[in-house]
mmCIF file of C-alpha atoms in Angstrom:
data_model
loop_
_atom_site.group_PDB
_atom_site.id
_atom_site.type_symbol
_atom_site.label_atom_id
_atom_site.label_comp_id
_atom_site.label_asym_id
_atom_site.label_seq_id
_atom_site.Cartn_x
_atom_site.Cartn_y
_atom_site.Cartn_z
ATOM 1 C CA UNK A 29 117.689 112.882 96.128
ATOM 2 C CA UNK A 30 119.616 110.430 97.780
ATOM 3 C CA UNK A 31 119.229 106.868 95.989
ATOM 4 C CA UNK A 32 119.574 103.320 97.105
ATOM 5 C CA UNK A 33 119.677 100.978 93.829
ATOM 6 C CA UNK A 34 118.747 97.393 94.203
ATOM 7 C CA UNK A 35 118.870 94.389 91.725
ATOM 8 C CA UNK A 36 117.228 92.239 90.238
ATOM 9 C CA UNK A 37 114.255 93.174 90.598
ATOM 10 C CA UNK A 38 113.185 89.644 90.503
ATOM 11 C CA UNK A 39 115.019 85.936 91.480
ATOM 12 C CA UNK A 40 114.522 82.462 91.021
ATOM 13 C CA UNK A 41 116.484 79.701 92.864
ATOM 14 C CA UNK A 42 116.786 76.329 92.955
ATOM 15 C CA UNK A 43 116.428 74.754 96.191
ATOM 16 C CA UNK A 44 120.016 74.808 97.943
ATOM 17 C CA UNK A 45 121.325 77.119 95.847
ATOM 18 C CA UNK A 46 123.084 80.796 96.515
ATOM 19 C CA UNK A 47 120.711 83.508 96.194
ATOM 20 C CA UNK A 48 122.767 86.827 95.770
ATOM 21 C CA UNK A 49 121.287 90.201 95.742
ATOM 22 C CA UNK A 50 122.751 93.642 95.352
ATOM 23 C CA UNK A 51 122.629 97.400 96.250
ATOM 24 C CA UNK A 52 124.434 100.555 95.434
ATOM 25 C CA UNK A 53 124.224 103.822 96.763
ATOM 26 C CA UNK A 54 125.515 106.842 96.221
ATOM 27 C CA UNK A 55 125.774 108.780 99.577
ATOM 28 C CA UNK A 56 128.674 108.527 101.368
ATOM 29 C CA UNK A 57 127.154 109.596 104.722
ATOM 30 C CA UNK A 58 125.409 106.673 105.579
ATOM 31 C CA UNK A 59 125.990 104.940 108.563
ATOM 32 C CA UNK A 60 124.034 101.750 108.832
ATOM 33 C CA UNK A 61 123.358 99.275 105.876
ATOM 34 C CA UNK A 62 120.075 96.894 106.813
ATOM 35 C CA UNK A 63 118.389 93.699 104.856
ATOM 36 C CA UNK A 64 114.233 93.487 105.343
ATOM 37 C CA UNK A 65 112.176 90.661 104.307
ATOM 38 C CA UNK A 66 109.053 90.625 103.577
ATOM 39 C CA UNK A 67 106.300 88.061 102.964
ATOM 40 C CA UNK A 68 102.901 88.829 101.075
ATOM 41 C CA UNK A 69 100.706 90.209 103.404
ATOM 42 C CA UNK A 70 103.092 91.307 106.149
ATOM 43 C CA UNK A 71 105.080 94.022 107.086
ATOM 44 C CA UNK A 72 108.826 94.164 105.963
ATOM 45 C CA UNK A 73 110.854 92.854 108.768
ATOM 46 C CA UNK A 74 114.974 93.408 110.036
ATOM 47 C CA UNK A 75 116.991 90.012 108.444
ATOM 48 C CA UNK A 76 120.871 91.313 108.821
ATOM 49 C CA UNK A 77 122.070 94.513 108.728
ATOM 50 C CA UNK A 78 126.210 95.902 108.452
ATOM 51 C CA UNK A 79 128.314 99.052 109.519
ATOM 52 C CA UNK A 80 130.562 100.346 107.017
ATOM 53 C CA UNK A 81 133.469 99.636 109.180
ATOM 54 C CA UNK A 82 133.021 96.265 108.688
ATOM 55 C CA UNK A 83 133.178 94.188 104.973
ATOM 56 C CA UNK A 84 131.416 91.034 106.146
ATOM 57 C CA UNK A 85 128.195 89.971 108.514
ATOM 58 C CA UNK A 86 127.635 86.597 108.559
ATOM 59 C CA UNK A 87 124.081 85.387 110.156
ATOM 60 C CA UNK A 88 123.472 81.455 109.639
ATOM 61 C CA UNK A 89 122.902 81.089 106.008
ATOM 62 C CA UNK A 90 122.497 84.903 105.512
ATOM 63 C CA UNK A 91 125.809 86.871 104.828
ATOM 64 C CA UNK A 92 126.000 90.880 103.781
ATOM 65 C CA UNK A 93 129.062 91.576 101.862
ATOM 66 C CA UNK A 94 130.148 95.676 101.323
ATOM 67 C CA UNK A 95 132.443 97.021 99.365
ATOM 68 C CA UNK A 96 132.813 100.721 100.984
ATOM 69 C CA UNK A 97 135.041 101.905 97.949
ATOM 70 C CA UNK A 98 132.511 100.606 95.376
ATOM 71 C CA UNK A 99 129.728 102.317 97.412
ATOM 72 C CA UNK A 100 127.935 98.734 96.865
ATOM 73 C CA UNK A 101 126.637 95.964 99.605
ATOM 74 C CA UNK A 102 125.211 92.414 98.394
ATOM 75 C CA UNK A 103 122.865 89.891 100.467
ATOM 76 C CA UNK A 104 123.940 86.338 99.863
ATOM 77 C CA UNK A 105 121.683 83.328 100.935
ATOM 78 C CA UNK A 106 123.302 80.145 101.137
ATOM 79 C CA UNK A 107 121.577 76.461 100.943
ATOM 80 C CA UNK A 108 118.024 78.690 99.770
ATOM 81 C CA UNK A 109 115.096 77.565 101.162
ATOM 82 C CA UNK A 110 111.272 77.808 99.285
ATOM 83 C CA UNK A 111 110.698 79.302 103.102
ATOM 84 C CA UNK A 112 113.493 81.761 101.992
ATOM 85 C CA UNK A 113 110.703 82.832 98.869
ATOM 86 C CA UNK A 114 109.442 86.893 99.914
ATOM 87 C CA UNK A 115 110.405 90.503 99.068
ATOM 88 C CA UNK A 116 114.135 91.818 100.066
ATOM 89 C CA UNK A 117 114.841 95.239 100.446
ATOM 90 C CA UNK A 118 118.003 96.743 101.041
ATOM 91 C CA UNK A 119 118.248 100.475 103.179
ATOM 92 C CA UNK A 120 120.591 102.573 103.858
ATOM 93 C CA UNK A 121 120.458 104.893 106.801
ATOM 94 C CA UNK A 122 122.603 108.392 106.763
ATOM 95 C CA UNK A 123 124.316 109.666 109.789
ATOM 96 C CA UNK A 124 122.129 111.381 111.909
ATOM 97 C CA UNK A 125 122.261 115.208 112.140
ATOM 98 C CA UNK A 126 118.798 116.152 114.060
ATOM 99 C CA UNK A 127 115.745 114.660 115.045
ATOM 100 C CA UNK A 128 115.774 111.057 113.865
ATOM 101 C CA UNK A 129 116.982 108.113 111.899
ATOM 102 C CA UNK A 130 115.548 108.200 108.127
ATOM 103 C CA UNK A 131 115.971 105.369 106.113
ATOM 104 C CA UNK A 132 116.425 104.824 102.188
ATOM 105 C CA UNK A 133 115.078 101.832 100.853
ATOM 106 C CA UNK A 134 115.807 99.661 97.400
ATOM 107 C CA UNK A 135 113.185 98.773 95.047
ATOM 108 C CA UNK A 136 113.058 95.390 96.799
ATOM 109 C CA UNK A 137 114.064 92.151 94.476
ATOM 110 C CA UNK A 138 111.052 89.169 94.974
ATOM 111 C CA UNK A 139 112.813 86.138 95.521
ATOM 112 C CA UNK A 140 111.218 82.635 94.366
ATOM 113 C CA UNK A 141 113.325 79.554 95.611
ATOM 114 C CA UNK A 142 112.119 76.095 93.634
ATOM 115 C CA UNK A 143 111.398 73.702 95.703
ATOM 116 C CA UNK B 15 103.300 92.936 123.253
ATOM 117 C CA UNK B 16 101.424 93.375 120.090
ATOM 118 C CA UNK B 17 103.994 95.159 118.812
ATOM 119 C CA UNK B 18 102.864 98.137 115.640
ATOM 120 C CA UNK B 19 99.208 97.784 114.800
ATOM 121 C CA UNK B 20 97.701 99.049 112.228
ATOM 122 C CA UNK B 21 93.878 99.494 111.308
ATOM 123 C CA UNK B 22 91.903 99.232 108.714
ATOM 124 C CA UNK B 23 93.724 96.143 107.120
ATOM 125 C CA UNK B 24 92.043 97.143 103.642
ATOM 126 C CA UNK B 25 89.988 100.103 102.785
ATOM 127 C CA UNK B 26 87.959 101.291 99.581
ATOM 128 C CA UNK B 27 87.778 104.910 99.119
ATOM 129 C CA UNK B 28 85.897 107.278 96.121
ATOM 130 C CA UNK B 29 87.886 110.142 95.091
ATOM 131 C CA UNK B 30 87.708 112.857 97.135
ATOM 132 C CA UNK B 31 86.898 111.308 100.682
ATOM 133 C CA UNK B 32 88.639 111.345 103.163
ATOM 134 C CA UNK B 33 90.208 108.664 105.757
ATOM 135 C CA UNK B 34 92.888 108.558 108.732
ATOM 136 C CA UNK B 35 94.868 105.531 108.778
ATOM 137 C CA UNK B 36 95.365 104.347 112.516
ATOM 138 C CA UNK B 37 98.971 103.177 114.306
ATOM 139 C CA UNK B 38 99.937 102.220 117.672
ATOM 140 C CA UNK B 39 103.316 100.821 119.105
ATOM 141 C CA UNK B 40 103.250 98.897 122.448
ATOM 142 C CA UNK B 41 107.308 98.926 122.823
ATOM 143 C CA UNK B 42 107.855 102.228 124.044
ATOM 144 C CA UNK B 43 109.756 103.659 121.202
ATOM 145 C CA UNK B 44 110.495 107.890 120.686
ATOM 146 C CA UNK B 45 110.181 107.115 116.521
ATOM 147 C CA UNK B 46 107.043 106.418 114.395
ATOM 148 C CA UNK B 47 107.491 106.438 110.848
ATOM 149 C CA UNK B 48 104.700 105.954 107.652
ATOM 150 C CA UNK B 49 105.816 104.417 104.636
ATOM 151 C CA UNK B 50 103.715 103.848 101.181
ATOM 152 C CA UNK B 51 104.756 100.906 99.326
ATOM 153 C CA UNK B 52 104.282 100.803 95.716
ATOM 154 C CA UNK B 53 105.600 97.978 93.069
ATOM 155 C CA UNK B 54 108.427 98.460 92.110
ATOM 156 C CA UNK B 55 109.217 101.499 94.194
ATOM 157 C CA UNK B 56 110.062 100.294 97.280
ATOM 158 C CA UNK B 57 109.233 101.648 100.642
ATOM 159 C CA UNK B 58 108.953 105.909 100.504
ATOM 160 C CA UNK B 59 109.020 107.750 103.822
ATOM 161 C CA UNK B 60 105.985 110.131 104.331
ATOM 162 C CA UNK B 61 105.748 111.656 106.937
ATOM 163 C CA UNK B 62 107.713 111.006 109.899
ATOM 164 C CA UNK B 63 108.286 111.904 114.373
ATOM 165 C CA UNK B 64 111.217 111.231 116.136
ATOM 166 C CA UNK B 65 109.260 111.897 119.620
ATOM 167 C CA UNK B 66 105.698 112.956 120.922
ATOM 168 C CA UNK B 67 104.747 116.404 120.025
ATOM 169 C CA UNK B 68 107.130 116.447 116.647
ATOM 170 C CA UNK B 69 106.287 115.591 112.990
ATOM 171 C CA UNK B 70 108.350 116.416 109.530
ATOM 172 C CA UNK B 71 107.843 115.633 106.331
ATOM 173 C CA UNK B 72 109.400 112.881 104.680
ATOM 174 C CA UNK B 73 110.327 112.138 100.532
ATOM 175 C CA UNK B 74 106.512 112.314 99.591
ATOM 176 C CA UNK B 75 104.153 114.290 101.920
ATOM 177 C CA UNK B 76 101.914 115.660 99.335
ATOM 178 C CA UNK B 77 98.515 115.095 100.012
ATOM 179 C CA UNK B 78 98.660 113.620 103.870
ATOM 180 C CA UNK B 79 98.583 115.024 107.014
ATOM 181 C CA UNK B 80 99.861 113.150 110.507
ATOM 182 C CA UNK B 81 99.198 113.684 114.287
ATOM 183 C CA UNK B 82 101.036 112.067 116.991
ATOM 184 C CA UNK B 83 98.587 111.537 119.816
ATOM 185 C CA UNK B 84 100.680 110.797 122.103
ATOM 186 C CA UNK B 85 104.053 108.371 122.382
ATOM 187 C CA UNK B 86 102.005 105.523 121.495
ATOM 188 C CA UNK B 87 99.705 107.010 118.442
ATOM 189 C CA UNK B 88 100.880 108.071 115.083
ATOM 190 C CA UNK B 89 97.620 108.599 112.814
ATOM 191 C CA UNK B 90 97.735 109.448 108.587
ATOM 192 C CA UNK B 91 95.109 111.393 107.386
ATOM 193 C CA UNK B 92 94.202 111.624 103.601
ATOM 194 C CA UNK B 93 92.114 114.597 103.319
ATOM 195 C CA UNK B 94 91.015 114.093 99.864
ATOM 196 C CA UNK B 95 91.959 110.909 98.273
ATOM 197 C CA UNK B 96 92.960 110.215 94.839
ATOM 198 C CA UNK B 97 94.305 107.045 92.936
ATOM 199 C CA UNK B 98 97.560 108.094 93.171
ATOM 200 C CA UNK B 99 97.125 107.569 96.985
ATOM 201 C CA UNK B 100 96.126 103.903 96.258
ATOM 202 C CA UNK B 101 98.995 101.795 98.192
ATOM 203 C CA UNK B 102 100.049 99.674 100.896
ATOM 204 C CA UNK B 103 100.693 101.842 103.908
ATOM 205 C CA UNK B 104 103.020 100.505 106.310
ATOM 206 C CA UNK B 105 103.946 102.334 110.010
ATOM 207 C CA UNK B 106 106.803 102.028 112.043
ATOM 208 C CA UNK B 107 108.631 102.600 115.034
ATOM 209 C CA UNK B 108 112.051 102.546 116.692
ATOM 210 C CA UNK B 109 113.964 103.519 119.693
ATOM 211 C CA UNK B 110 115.605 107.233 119.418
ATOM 212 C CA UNK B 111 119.197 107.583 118.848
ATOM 213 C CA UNK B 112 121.257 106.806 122.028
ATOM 214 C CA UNK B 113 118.938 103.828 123.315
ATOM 215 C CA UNK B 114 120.344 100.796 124.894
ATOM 216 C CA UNK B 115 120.779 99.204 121.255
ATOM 217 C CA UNK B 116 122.633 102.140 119.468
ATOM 218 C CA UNK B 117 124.205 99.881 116.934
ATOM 219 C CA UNK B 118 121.372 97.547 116.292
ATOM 220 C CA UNK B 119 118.577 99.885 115.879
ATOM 221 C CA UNK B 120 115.709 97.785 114.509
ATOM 222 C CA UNK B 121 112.459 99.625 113.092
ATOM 223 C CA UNK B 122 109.831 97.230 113.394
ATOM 224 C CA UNK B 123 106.665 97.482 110.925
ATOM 225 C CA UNK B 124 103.009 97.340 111.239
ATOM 226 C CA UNK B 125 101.107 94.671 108.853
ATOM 227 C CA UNK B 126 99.975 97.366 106.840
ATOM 228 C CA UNK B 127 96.776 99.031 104.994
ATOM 229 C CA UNK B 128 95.738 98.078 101.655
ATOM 230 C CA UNK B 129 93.779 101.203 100.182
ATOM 231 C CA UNK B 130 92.759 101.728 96.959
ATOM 232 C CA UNK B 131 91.179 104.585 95.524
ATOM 233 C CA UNK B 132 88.501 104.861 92.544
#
């Protein structure tokens, strides 16, 4: 079973500081690394997503780091907002070989930012 | 655009009834996915249909059925609930491989079901 393993499973920030989560996975066929966010009562939704071919992606105050060789990929938030306070969940998404994309998500890490 | 609805919001079921979960996508999209959430388990793929007219199972099909109506429709049926089934159920959809935004291909989610089963 192909696993995606995210932590912490939970985060509290103060206001303006770095909020750092992390995945690893363990399949090297994946193709497509993406960040969802999710506040209570909605549906997750895309934040910043990365290519293996690339180590950085830098979106205002939302950066994904990956480390190919370590098989892991972090989501930094800079300058956290309490706005910035919902559900992350990392995905990976292997190369596709018929039909369509599946994805494989992380536990998700809930992410509290003090005001 | 409405985007992926979703209906019910919340449902209450007894053990043993049964239900279909409802999904439709206004964007035009080949893909429709359904996803259970659970705490601490993330999102798990169900069942899932890369076009009209397909379906395959995803990591946990056990005890659902799906139908895709047509390119728009994507309906989960639980034939005979149990409390294991109680979840948030969230659909998706995407564009197929080789649309105009190959790199960037974005699922978009419903705002879910809440069911819980007694």
């Amino acid at each position: 079973q192909q696993q995606v393993k995210q932590s912490p499973q939970s985060l509290i920030v103060q206001k303006g500081g770095i909020s750092i989560i992390n995945c690893a996975y363990e399949n090297t066929a994946f193709d497509y690394f993406p960040w969802y966010q999710q506040f209570p009562g909605k549906g997750p939704a895309l934040l910043i997503a990365i290519r293996p071919d690339v180590s950085e992606k830098k979106e205002g105050r939302f950066t994904i780091s990956f480390n190919k060789s370590a098989k892991q990929f972090s989501l930094h938030i800079m300058d956290s907002q309490p706005g910035d306070s919902a559900t992350y969940f990392c995905a990976a998404r292997p190369r596709l070989t018929s039909g369509t994309y599946k994805y494989i998500f992380g536990t998700g890490t809930r992410l509290k930012v003090l005001a | 655009n409405a985007g992926v609805t979703q209906t019910p919001k919340f449902q209450v079921l007894k053990t043993g009834q049964s239900m279909t979960l409802q999904c439709a996508q206004d964007m035009n999209h080949n893909s429709m996915y359904w996803y259970r959430q659970d705490p601490g388990m993330g999102l798990r793929l169900i069942y899932y249909s890369a076009s009209e007219g397909t379906t395959d199972k995803g990591e946990v099909p056990n005890g659902y059925n799906v139908s895709r109506l047509n390119k728009r429709e994507f309906s989960l049926r639980l034939e005979s609930a149990a409390p294991s089934q109680t979840s948030v159920y969230f659909c998706a959809s995407r564009e197929l491989a080789g649309g105009r935004n190959i790199f960037y291909n974005e699922q978009f989610f419903g705002p879910g079901t809440r069911l819980t089963v007694l």
